[in-house]
C-alpha cells in the first residue's frame, strides 16, 4: 500500500512540476515578447520624436523694390517672379559681413533651406505693403543645421568627418548666443507634401492619399462583404457543392500574400480596364480585394452568433426571410460586423506591397484632391523615405511610422469600444 502511495505522490509531484514549468515558459514568452515590443517602440519614438520639431533662423531682410527687382506697384505676376533668392542671400551677407571667400559664401547660403525664398515670396504676395520695409523673419534652416541642433552631429569629430565645417560652427554659435536660432513645432511636416529636401518633406499628400484610398476601399468592401456574408449565412443552400466551393475559396483568399493581389490589380484594373496608375481609385480597388475575405468571415461569424430563437420568433410573427434578416438578425449582428470591418480596414491601411505593384510608389509632391489624382499613401511614403540617403530622412521615417501607428491604434481601439458598447450576451 505504501508503495502505491509513494508512486502516486511521485506522479503528482512530476505533474505539478510540469505545470509550473509550463506556466513559467508561458510567462517568459509573454515577457520576452513585451520586451522586444518595448525595444521596438522605444527605438521608433527616440528616432522619430525629433522630427516633430524644426530649427528656424532669424533674418532681417531688405524688401526694397530695387532689391526685389520690381516696381513698388508691381502686379502679383511680377511679385511672383521677383528675385527672392538674392534678398535672402543679401540678408545672410549682411548678418555675416566678414565672409568673403567663395567657399564660405557657398556654405553661408546652405545655412538656410531652399524654401526660405518661397516662404518670403508667399509673405510678400499676401502682403504687398511689405515692399520698401526691412522686416525680421524666421526661415527654416538646412537639414544639416537642423540635425546639428538636434544633437545628431558631434562637433568634437574631425572636420573632415562631419558635414558642418568649423567656420559654420562659429556662425551657429554666434546665432545661438544672440537668440537668433529657435526650435519650433514642425508644422510643415503635417501641412506639406513630399520633397527631395528633408527639412521640407511632409506627410500631407500621403495622408490625403491614404484617406481617399480608404474611402474607396470602405465604399466597396463594406456593402459587398456584408451582402456576401448575408447570402452565404442566411440564404445559400446548405451542403451545396457550389456554395462549399465559394466558402473554401474565401477562406483561402484570406491567406493569399498581398503582393498577389497587387499583380491581379495590375493585370485586371490597369492593363485590362485602363484605370489610371498611382491613384487612390486603383489602390482602393486592390485593397478591396484584400479586405473582402476578412469582412466576409467576420460578418458571417457575427450573423451566426445571433441565436436561432430570434429568427424563429420573427417567423412566428409572420415575417418573411428577408424581413427577418434585415429587421432583426442584421441589426443585432452589426456590432460584430463593424468590428471586423474596422480591423480589415486597419490591415488595409498598413499594406505596402500590393500598392508598389500598381505604381503608388511615385514621388508625389502635390496634394491629391480626388480619387483620380496621383497619390502615395503613408506606408509607401515611409518606404520611400527609408531608402533615402540623407540622414534627416531617418527621423522623418520614424515620425511617419509614429503617425501610422497612431491611426492603427485608434482604429483598433474603435473596434474594441464598439464591441464593448454594443456587445450582447445571449
Tab-separated table of C-alpha atoms in Angstrom:
chain	number	residue	atom	x	y	z
A	1	UNK	CA	0.000	0.000	0.000
A	2	UNK	CA	2.795	2.374	0.895
A	3	UNK	CA	4.493	1.710	-2.448
A	4	UNK	CA	1.372	2.745	-4.335
A	5	UNK	CA	1.072	5.879	-2.227
A	6	UNK	CA	4.672	6.780	-2.966
A	7	UNK	CA	4.097	6.210	-6.685
A	8	UNK	CA	1.014	8.430	-6.643
A	9	UNK	CA	2.875	11.162	-4.764
A	10	UNK	CA	5.801	10.949	-7.183
A	11	UNK	CA	3.397	11.143	-10.149
A	12	UNK	CA	1.628	14.178	-8.648
A	13	UNK	CA	4.979	15.849	-7.965
A	14	UNK	CA	6.008	15.384	-11.597
A	15	UNK	CA	2.625	16.655	-12.787
A	16	UNK	CA	2.855	19.759	-10.601
A	17	UNK	CA	6.441	20.339	-11.733
A	18	UNK	CA	5.393	20.132	-15.394
A	19	UNK	CA	2.559	22.559	-14.718
A	20	UNK	CA	4.933	25.017	-13.047
A	21	UNK	CA	7.388	24.745	-15.953
A	22	UNK	CA	4.584	25.323	-18.450
A	23	UNK	CA	3.425	28.408	-16.578
A	24	UNK	CA	6.979	29.682	-16.390
A	25	UNK	CA	7.532	29.132	-20.117
A	26	UNK	CA	4.286	30.917	-20.930
A	27	UNK	CA	5.083	33.853	-18.671
A	28	UNK	CA	8.641	34.026	-20.046
A	29	UNK	CA	7.280	34.091	-23.608
A	30	UNK	CA	4.950	36.971	-22.785
A	31	UNK	CA	7.701	38.920	-21.019
A	32	UNK	CA	10.112	38.325	-23.914
A	33	UNK	CA	7.513	39.443	-26.468
A	34	UNK	CA	6.687	42.578	-24.498
A	35	UNK	CA	10.400	43.326	-24.101
A	36	UNK	CA	11.032	43.185	-27.838
A	37	UNK	CA	7.891	45.271	-28.453
A	38	UNK	CA	9.070	47.857	-25.932
A	39	UNK	CA	12.519	47.972	-27.539
A	40	UNK	CA	10.964	48.433	-30.989
A	41	UNK	CA	8.582	51.195	-29.911
A	42	UNK	CA	11.272	52.942	-27.865
A	43	UNK	CA	13.654	52.923	-30.831
A	44	UNK	CA	11.000	54.293	-33.176
A	45	UNK	CA	9.940	57.055	-30.768
A	46	UNK	CA	13.524	58.049	-29.928
A	47	UNK	CA	14.413	58.318	-33.615
A	48	UNK	CA	11.157	59.911	-34.735
A	49	UNK	CA	10.335	62.360	-31.950
A	50	UNK	CA	12.926	64.998	-33.035
A	51	UNK	CA	11.201	65.194	-36.437
A	52	UNK	CA	8.232	66.903	-34.802
A	53	UNK	CA	10.406	69.971	-34.195
A	54	UNK	CA	12.303	72.094	-36.722
A	55	UNK	CA	15.125	74.617	-36.337
A	56	UNK	CA	14.454	78.161	-37.551
A	57	UNK	CA	16.875	81.064	-38.066
A	58	UNK	CA	16.155	84.776	-37.738
A	59	UNK	CA	16.991	87.077	-40.661
A	60	UNK	CA	16.496	90.786	-41.281
A	61	UNK	CA	15.641	91.136	-44.964
A	62	UNK	CA	15.637	94.215	-47.165
A	63	UNK	CA	12.433	94.195	-49.216
A	64	UNK	CA	13.093	97.348	-51.173
A	65	UNK	CA	11.830	97.415	-54.747
A	66	UNK	CA	15.422	97.595	-56.001
A	67	UNK	CA	16.459	94.503	-54.039
A	68	UNK	CA	13.460	92.564	-55.343
A	69	UNK	CA	13.985	93.800	-58.899
A	70	UNK	CA	10.399	95.069	-59.220
A	71	UNK	CA	8.489	98.311	-59.012
A	72	UNK	CA	6.711	99.333	-55.815
A	73	UNK	CA	3.340	98.921	-57.580
A	74	UNK	CA	4.162	95.601	-59.243
A	75	UNK	CA	1.395	93.146	-60.081
A	76	UNK	CA	1.033	89.724	-58.481
A	77	UNK	CA	2.674	88.094	-61.514
A	78	UNK	CA	5.741	90.308	-61.234
A	79	UNK	CA	5.910	89.818	-57.474
A	80	UNK	CA	5.893	86.066	-58.030
A	81	UNK	CA	8.894	86.384	-60.370
A	82	UNK	CA	10.900	88.713	-58.103
A	83	UNK	CA	14.415	87.742	-57.029
A	84	UNK	CA	13.764	86.445	-53.507
A	85	UNK	CA	16.889	84.265	-53.521
A	86	UNK	CA	19.017	87.403	-53.815
A	87	UNK	CA	17.120	89.006	-50.927
A	88	UNK	CA	17.818	86.013	-48.668
A	89	UNK	CA	21.478	85.928	-49.713
A	90	UNK	CA	21.851	89.670	-49.095
A	91	UNK	CA	20.416	89.177	-45.606
A	92	UNK	CA	22.942	86.428	-44.890
A	93	UNK	CA	25.812	88.579	-46.164
A	94	UNK	CA	24.628	91.468	-44.009
A	95	UNK	CA	24.435	89.206	-40.967
A	96	UNK	CA	27.984	87.866	-41.546
A	97	UNK	CA	29.834	90.752	-43.276
A	98	UNK	CA	33.271	89.192	-42.748
A	99	UNK	CA	32.602	86.294	-45.139
A	100	UNK	CA	34.431	86.996	-48.380
A	101	UNK	CA	35.800	83.677	-49.644
A	102	UNK	CA	33.810	81.918	-52.344
A	103	UNK	CA	33.768	78.595	-50.484
A	104	UNK	CA	32.484	80.207	-47.317
A	105	UNK	CA	29.850	82.182	-49.232
A	106	UNK	CA	28.523	78.912	-50.652
A	107	UNK	CA	28.494	77.438	-47.144
A	108	UNK	CA	26.731	80.553	-45.864
A	109	UNK	CA	23.914	80.045	-48.354
A	110	UNK	CA	23.479	76.477	-47.073
A	111	UNK	CA	22.636	77.693	-43.586
A	112	UNK	CA	19.014	78.168	-44.610
A	113	UNK	CA	16.669	75.894	-46.506
A	114	UNK	CA	15.886	76.487	-50.146
A	115	UNK	CA	12.283	77.017	-49.012
A	116	UNK	CA	13.259	80.371	-47.460
A	117	UNK	CA	12.859	82.184	-50.785
A	118	UNK	CA	9.431	80.585	-51.370
A	119	UNK	CA	8.253	81.467	-47.870
A	120	UNK	CA	9.374	85.046	-48.389
A	121	UNK	CA	7.617	85.103	-51.766
A	122	UNK	CA	4.364	83.986	-50.152
A	123	UNK	CA	4.605	86.655	-47.448
A	124	UNK	CA	5.205	89.448	-49.986
A	125	UNK	CA	2.422	88.283	-52.298
A	126	UNK	CA	-0.012	88.025	-49.390
A	127	UNK	CA	1.011	91.444	-48.088
A	128	UNK	CA	2.498	93.725	-50.816
A	129	UNK	CA	2.786	96.507	-48.218
A	130	UNK	CA	5.997	94.783	-47.076
A	131	UNK	CA	7.778	96.217	-50.137
A	132	UNK	CA	10.061	99.002	-49.019
A	133	UNK	CA	10.424	97.685	-45.467
A	134	UNK	CA	13.088	95.687	-43.605
A	135	UNK	CA	11.137	93.083	-41.612
A	136	UNK	CA	12.668	90.415	-39.398
A	137	UNK	CA	11.542	86.945	-40.449
A	138	UNK	CA	12.195	83.376	-39.311
A	139	UNK	CA	13.247	80.933	-42.001
A	140	UNK	CA	13.771	77.186	-41.926
A	141	UNK	CA	17.374	76.034	-41.665
A	142	UNK	CA	19.006	73.428	-43.861
A	143	UNK	CA	18.669	69.789	-42.818
A	144	UNK	CA	22.340	69.557	-41.751
A	145	UNK	CA	21.955	72.587	-39.472
A	146	UNK	CA	18.730	71.184	-38.067
A	147	UNK	CA	20.420	67.830	-37.454
A	148	UNK	CA	23.273	69.561	-35.624
A	149	UNK	CA	20.981	71.432	-33.226
A	150	UNK	CA	19.157	68.181	-32.518
A	151	UNK	CA	22.418	66.694	-31.287
A	152	UNK	CA	22.927	64.258	-34.157
A	153	UNK	CA	26.254	65.757	-35.281
A	154	UNK	CA	29.245	65.572	-32.926
A	155	UNK	CA	31.269	68.757	-33.153
A	156	UNK	CA	34.234	67.058	-31.448
A	157	UNK	CA	34.791	64.895	-34.537
A	158	UNK	CA	37.440	65.814	-37.055
A	159	UNK	CA	36.236	68.419	-39.519
A	160	UNK	CA	36.688	66.018	-42.435
A	161	UNK	CA	34.316	63.506	-40.778
A	162	UNK	CA	31.327	65.801	-40.365
A	163	UNK	CA	29.127	67.720	-42.780
A	164	UNK	CA	29.407	71.035	-40.894
A	165	UNK	CA	32.725	72.860	-41.074
A	166	UNK	CA	34.453	74.697	-38.252
A	167	UNK	CA	33.672	78.152	-39.626
A	168	UNK	CA	29.993	77.154	-39.868
A	169	UNK	CA	30.074	76.063	-36.226
A	170	UNK	CA	31.392	79.521	-35.328
A	171	UNK	CA	28.470	81.130	-37.198
A	172	UNK	CA	25.959	78.854	-35.475
A	173	UNK	CA	27.445	79.588	-32.052
A	174	UNK	CA	27.098	83.306	-32.711
A	175	UNK	CA	23.481	82.907	-33.859
A	176	UNK	CA	22.582	80.767	-30.848
A	177	UNK	CA	24.274	83.192	-28.415
A	178	UNK	CA	22.223	86.097	-29.770
A	179	UNK	CA	18.917	84.194	-29.697
A	180	UNK	CA	18.594	84.031	-33.465
A	181	UNK	CA	18.080	80.270	-33.510
A	182	UNK	CA	14.852	78.596	-32.346
A	183	UNK	CA	13.366	75.127	-32.393
A	184	UNK	CA	9.653	75.121	-33.102
A	185	UNK	CA	6.928	72.587	-33.658
A	186	UNK	CA	7.343	71.250	-37.188
A	187	UNK	CA	4.079	72.418	-38.727
A	188	UNK	CA	5.271	71.826	-42.355
A	189	UNK	CA	5.650	68.122	-41.539
A	190	UNK	CA	1.833	67.931	-41.386
A	191	UNK	CA	0.978	70.598	-43.976
A	192	UNK	CA	3.425	69.876	-46.817
A	193	UNK	CA	3.840	67.179	-49.426
A	194	UNK	CA	6.916	65.137	-50.166
A	195	UNK	CA	10.182	66.842	-51.080
A	196	UNK	CA	13.750	65.992	-52.063
A	197	UNK	CA	14.899	68.293	-49.254
A	198	UNK	CA	14.457	66.548	-45.877
A	199	UNK	CA	13.590	69.696	-43.917
A	200	UNK	CA	10.751	70.472	-46.354
A	201	UNK	CA	9.290	66.966	-46.618
A	202	UNK	CA	5.827	66.428	-45.137
A	203	UNK	CA	3.157	63.765	-44.961
A	204	UNK	CA	0.041	65.682	-46.006
A	205	UNK	CA	-0.042	64.276	-49.545
A	206	UNK	CA	0.416	60.744	-48.175
A	207	UNK	CA	-2.292	61.298	-45.555
A	208	UNK	CA	-4.750	62.536	-48.164
A	209	UNK	CA	-3.811	59.661	-50.471
A	210	UNK	CA	-4.463	57.217	-47.622
A	211	UNK	CA	-7.789	58.905	-46.872
A	212	UNK	CA	-9.054	58.688	-50.458
A	213	UNK	CA	-7.772	55.120	-50.818
A	214	UNK	CA	-9.507	54.036	-47.605
A	215	UNK	CA	-12.657	55.853	-48.737
A	216	UNK	CA	-12.771	53.824	-51.952
A	217	UNK	CA	-11.988	50.624	-50.056
A	218	UNK	CA	-14.680	51.216	-47.446
A	219	UNK	CA	-17.284	52.207	-50.030
A	220	UNK	CA	-16.767	48.985	-51.980
A	221	UNK	CA	-15.673	46.401	-49.399
A	222	UNK	CA	-18.286	47.002	-46.709
A	223	UNK	CA	-21.518	46.584	-48.716
A	224	UNK	CA	-20.114	43.796	-50.915
A	225	UNK	CA	-18.638	41.905	-47.963
A	226	UNK	CA	-21.764	42.196	-45.801
A	227	UNK	CA	-24.043	41.248	-48.703
A	228	UNK	CA	-21.919	38.173	-49.462
A	229	UNK	CA	-21.926	37.170	-45.785
A	230	UNK	CA	-25.726	37.546	-45.556
A	231	UNK	CA	-26.271	35.402	-48.624
A	232	UNK	CA	-23.854	32.655	-47.555
A	233	UNK	CA	-25.154	32.536	-43.976
A	234	UNK	CA	-28.867	33.155	-44.412
A	235	UNK	CA	-29.922	32.309	-47.964
A	236	UNK	CA	-27.395	29.927	-49.567
A	237	UNK	CA	-28.465	26.259	-49.666
A	238	UNK	CA	-26.667	24.027	-47.210
A	239	UNK	CA	-24.442	21.129	-48.355
A	240	UNK	CA	-24.313	22.576	-51.848
A	241	UNK	CA	-21.050	21.869	-53.761
A	242	UNK	CA	-21.007	25.321	-55.373
A	243	UNK	CA	-21.547	27.116	-52.048
A	244	UNK	CA	-18.902	24.937	-50.396
A	245	UNK	CA	-16.502	25.836	-53.220
A	246	UNK	CA	-17.117	29.552	-52.630
A	247	UNK	CA	-16.604	29.219	-48.875
A	248	UNK	CA	-13.329	27.325	-49.315
A	249	UNK	CA	-12.018	29.949	-51.718
A	250	UNK	CA	-12.977	32.820	-49.395
A	251	UNK	CA	-11.027	31.185	-46.574
A	252	UNK	CA	-8.077	30.577	-48.883
A	253	UNK	CA	-8.080	34.170	-50.160
A	254	UNK	CA	-7.635	35.401	-46.597
A	255	UNK	CA	-4.234	33.654	-46.544
A	256	UNK	CA	-3.012	34.704	-50.010
A	257	UNK	CA	0.077	37.008	-49.925
A	258	UNK	CA	-0.935	40.597	-50.522
A	259	UNK	CA	1.506	41.073	-53.398
A	260	UNK	CA	-0.551	38.565	-55.397
A	261	UNK	CA	-3.490	40.968	-55.188
A	262	UNK	CA	-1.161	43.689	-56.458
A	263	UNK	CA	-0.330	41.571	-59.502
A	264	UNK	CA	-4.038	40.927	-60.021
A	265	UNK	CA	-4.806	44.647	-59.814
A	266	UNK	CA	-2.006	45.417	-62.268
A	267	UNK	CA	-3.301	42.871	-64.782
A	268	UNK	CA	-7.040	43.481	-64.417
A	269	UNK	CA	-7.671	47.049	-63.301
A	270	UNK	CA	-4.759	48.805	-65.029
A	271	UNK	CA	-3.915	46.771	-68.112
A	272	UNK	CA	-7.406	45.450	-68.943
A	273	UNK	CA	-9.780	48.167	-67.706
A	274	UNK	CA	-7.315	51.053	-68.091
A	275	UNK	CA	-7.725	52.533	-64.604
A	276	UNK	CA	-5.090	55.299	-64.071
A	277	UNK	CA	-1.961	54.178	-62.237
A	278	UNK	CA	-0.823	55.686	-58.943
A	279	UNK	CA	-4.321	56.831	-57.966
A	280	UNK	CA	-6.441	56.138	-54.886
A	281	UNK	CA	-9.028	54.610	-57.207
A	282	UNK	CA	-6.886	51.681	-58.304
A	283	UNK	CA	-5.342	51.432	-54.833
A	284	UNK	CA	-8.797	51.249	-53.272
A	285	UNK	CA	-9.864	48.538	-55.726
A	286	UNK	CA	-6.835	46.402	-54.882
A	287	UNK	CA	-7.257	46.889	-51.132
A	288	UNK	CA	-10.933	45.994	-51.508
A	289	UNK	CA	-9.911	42.567	-52.788
A	290	UNK	CA	-7.586	42.154	-49.801
A	291	UNK	CA	-10.177	43.301	-47.252
A	292	UNK	CA	-13.203	41.396	-48.568
A	293	UNK	CA	-12.292	37.944	-47.111
A	294	UNK	CA	-11.764	39.454	-43.651
A	295	UNK	CA	-15.092	41.318	-43.734
A	296	UNK	CA	-16.989	38.290	-45.071
A	297	UNK	CA	-15.581	35.910	-42.458
A	298	UNK	CA	-16.168	38.374	-39.584
A	299	UNK	CA	-19.685	39.196	-40.808
A	300	UNK	CA	-20.626	35.525	-41.090
A	301	UNK	CA	-19.371	34.889	-37.573
A	302	UNK	CA	-21.434	37.850	-36.286
A	303	UNK	CA	-24.568	36.628	-38.077
A	304	UNK	CA	-24.042	33.100	-36.798
A	305	UNK	CA	-23.761	34.382	-33.224
A	306	UNK	CA	-27.378	35.657	-33.296
A	307	UNK	CA	-29.490	32.977	-31.554
A	308	UNK	CA	-31.873	30.950	-33.762
A	309	UNK	CA	-34.716	31.887	-31.415
A	310	UNK	CA	-34.603	35.447	-32.800
A	311	UNK	CA	-35.254	34.139	-36.292
A	312	UNK	CA	-37.900	31.703	-35.115
A	313	UNK	CA	-39.730	34.441	-33.214
A	314	UNK	CA	-39.735	36.633	-36.323
A	315	UNK	CA	-41.042	33.772	-38.463
A	316	UNK	CA	-43.711	33.121	-35.848
A	317	UNK	CA	-44.893	36.738	-36.172
A	318	UNK	CA	-45.287	36.259	-39.925
A	319	UNK	CA	-42.080	37.978	-41.102
A	320	UNK	CA	-40.519	36.833	-44.351
A	321	UNK	CA	-36.919	35.643	-44.535
A	322	UNK	CA	-35.776	38.991	-45.932
A	323	UNK	CA	-37.637	40.903	-43.221
A	324	UNK	CA	-36.195	38.625	-40.559
A	325	UNK	CA	-32.645	39.194	-41.780
A	326	UNK	CA	-32.786	42.955	-42.278
A	327	UNK	CA	-35.096	43.867	-39.386
A	328	UNK	CA	-33.762	41.536	-36.700
A	329	UNK	CA	-30.667	39.458	-37.488
A	330	UNK	CA	-28.554	42.114	-39.226
A	331	UNK	CA	-29.068	44.888	-36.630
A	332	UNK	CA	-28.126	42.501	-33.818
A	333	UNK	CA	-25.033	41.326	-35.719
A	334	UNK	CA	-23.946	44.821	-36.769
A	335	UNK	CA	-21.518	45.409	-33.823
A	336	UNK	CA	-19.530	42.309	-34.777
A	337	UNK	CA	-19.691	43.253	-38.446
A	338	UNK	CA	-18.382	46.764	-37.750
A	339	UNK	CA	-15.604	45.383	-35.564
A	340	UNK	CA	-14.449	43.010	-38.323
A	341	UNK	CA	-14.703	45.790	-40.909
A	342	UNK	CA	-12.585	48.218	-38.879
A	343	UNK	CA	-9.938	45.551	-38.277
A	344	UNK	CA	-9.912	44.766	-42.008
A	345	UNK	CA	-9.549	48.471	-42.843
A	346	UNK	CA	-6.684	48.795	-40.362
A	347	UNK	CA	-4.980	45.884	-42.107
A	348	UNK	CA	-5.508	47.579	-45.475
A	349	UNK	CA	-4.112	50.891	-44.173
A	350	UNK	CA	-0.775	49.238	-43.400
A	351	UNK	CA	-0.396	47.446	-46.745
A	352	UNK	CA	2.518	48.393	-48.975
A	353	UNK	CA	3.482	45.516	-51.302
A	354	UNK	CA	0.331	45.451	-53.499
A	355	UNK	CA	0.428	49.229	-53.936
A	356	UNK	CA	4.031	49.092	-55.146
A	357	UNK	CA	2.854	46.848	-57.971
A	358	UNK	CA	0.268	49.382	-59.192
A	359	UNK	CA	2.622	52.363	-59.265
A	360	UNK	CA	1.752	54.114	-55.999
A	361	UNK	CA	5.475	54.355	-55.265
A	362	UNK	CA	5.877	57.502	-57.374
A	363	UNK	CA	7.345	60.734	-55.987
A	364	UNK	CA	4.212	62.836	-55.380
A	365	UNK	CA	4.563	66.454	-54.237
A	366	UNK	CA	1.081	67.840	-54.927
A	367	UNK	CA	-1.778	67.211	-52.528
A	368	UNK	CA	-4.427	64.951	-54.145
A	369	UNK	CA	-7.948	66.365	-54.272
A	370	UNK	CA	-9.825	63.317	-55.541
A	371	UNK	CA	-9.668	59.592	-56.141
A	372	UNK	CA	-8.289	60.042	-59.660
A	373	UNK	CA	-5.358	62.317	-58.727
A	374	UNK	CA	-1.880	60.765	-58.439
A	375	UNK	CA	-1.112	59.984	-54.823
A	376	UNK	CA	1.015	57.958	-52.449
A	377	UNK	CA	-0.152	56.507	-49.156
A	378	UNK	CA	1.536	56.654	-45.781
A	379	UNK	CA	3.166	53.164	-45.774
A	380	UNK	CA	4.598	53.789	-49.250
A	381	UNK	CA	5.850	57.211	-48.120
A	382	UNK	CA	7.635	55.516	-45.239
A	383	UNK	CA	9.173	53.050	-47.678
A	384	UNK	CA	10.434	55.862	-49.924
A	385	UNK	CA	11.943	57.853	-47.064
A	386	UNK	CA	13.639	54.797	-45.564
A	387	UNK	CA	15.502	54.348	-48.847
A	388	UNK	CA	16.754	57.972	-48.960
A	389	UNK	CA	20.451	58.535	-48.199
A	390	UNK	CA	20.050	61.817	-46.278
A	391	UNK	CA	20.403	61.402	-42.530
A	392	UNK	CA	17.486	63.708	-41.758
A	393	UNK	CA	15.110	61.335	-43.557
A	394	UNK	CA	15.803	58.713	-40.861
A	395	UNK	CA	13.909	60.690	-38.250
A	396	UNK	CA	11.218	61.615	-40.785
A	397	UNK	CA	10.734	57.892	-41.477
A	398	UNK	CA	10.321	57.098	-37.792
A	399	UNK	CA	7.984	60.080	-37.312
A	400	UNK	CA	5.777	58.876	-40.171
A	401	UNK	CA	5.739	55.404	-38.573
A	402	UNK	CA	4.567	57.009	-35.321
A	403	UNK	CA	1.711	58.723	-37.178
A	404	UNK	CA	0.775	55.459	-38.918
A	405	UNK	CA	0.860	53.559	-35.611
A	406	UNK	CA	-1.363	56.227	-34.077
A	407	UNK	CA	-4.037	55.718	-36.735
A	408	UNK	CA	-3.783	51.924	-36.476
A	409	UNK	CA	-4.120	52.037	-32.685
A	410	UNK	CA	-7.084	54.405	-32.938
A	411	UNK	CA	-8.838	52.121	-35.442
A	412	UNK	CA	-8.297	49.046	-33.283
A	413	UNK	CA	-9.372	50.970	-30.186
A	414	UNK	CA	-12.549	51.999	-32.011
A	415	UNK	CA	-13.211	48.343	-32.830
A	416	UNK	CA	-12.795	47.395	-29.159
A	417	UNK	CA	-15.073	50.220	-27.988
A	418	UNK	CA	-17.772	49.264	-30.491
A	419	UNK	CA	-17.611	45.665	-29.378
A	420	UNK	CA	-17.847	46.651	-25.705
A	421	UNK	CA	-20.590	49.209	-26.307
A	422	UNK	CA	-22.933	47.053	-28.382
A	423	UNK	CA	-21.971	43.590	-27.177
A	424	UNK	CA	-24.967	41.413	-26.280
A	425	UNK	CA	-24.887	38.243	-24.241
A	426	UNK	CA	-27.485	35.674	-25.183
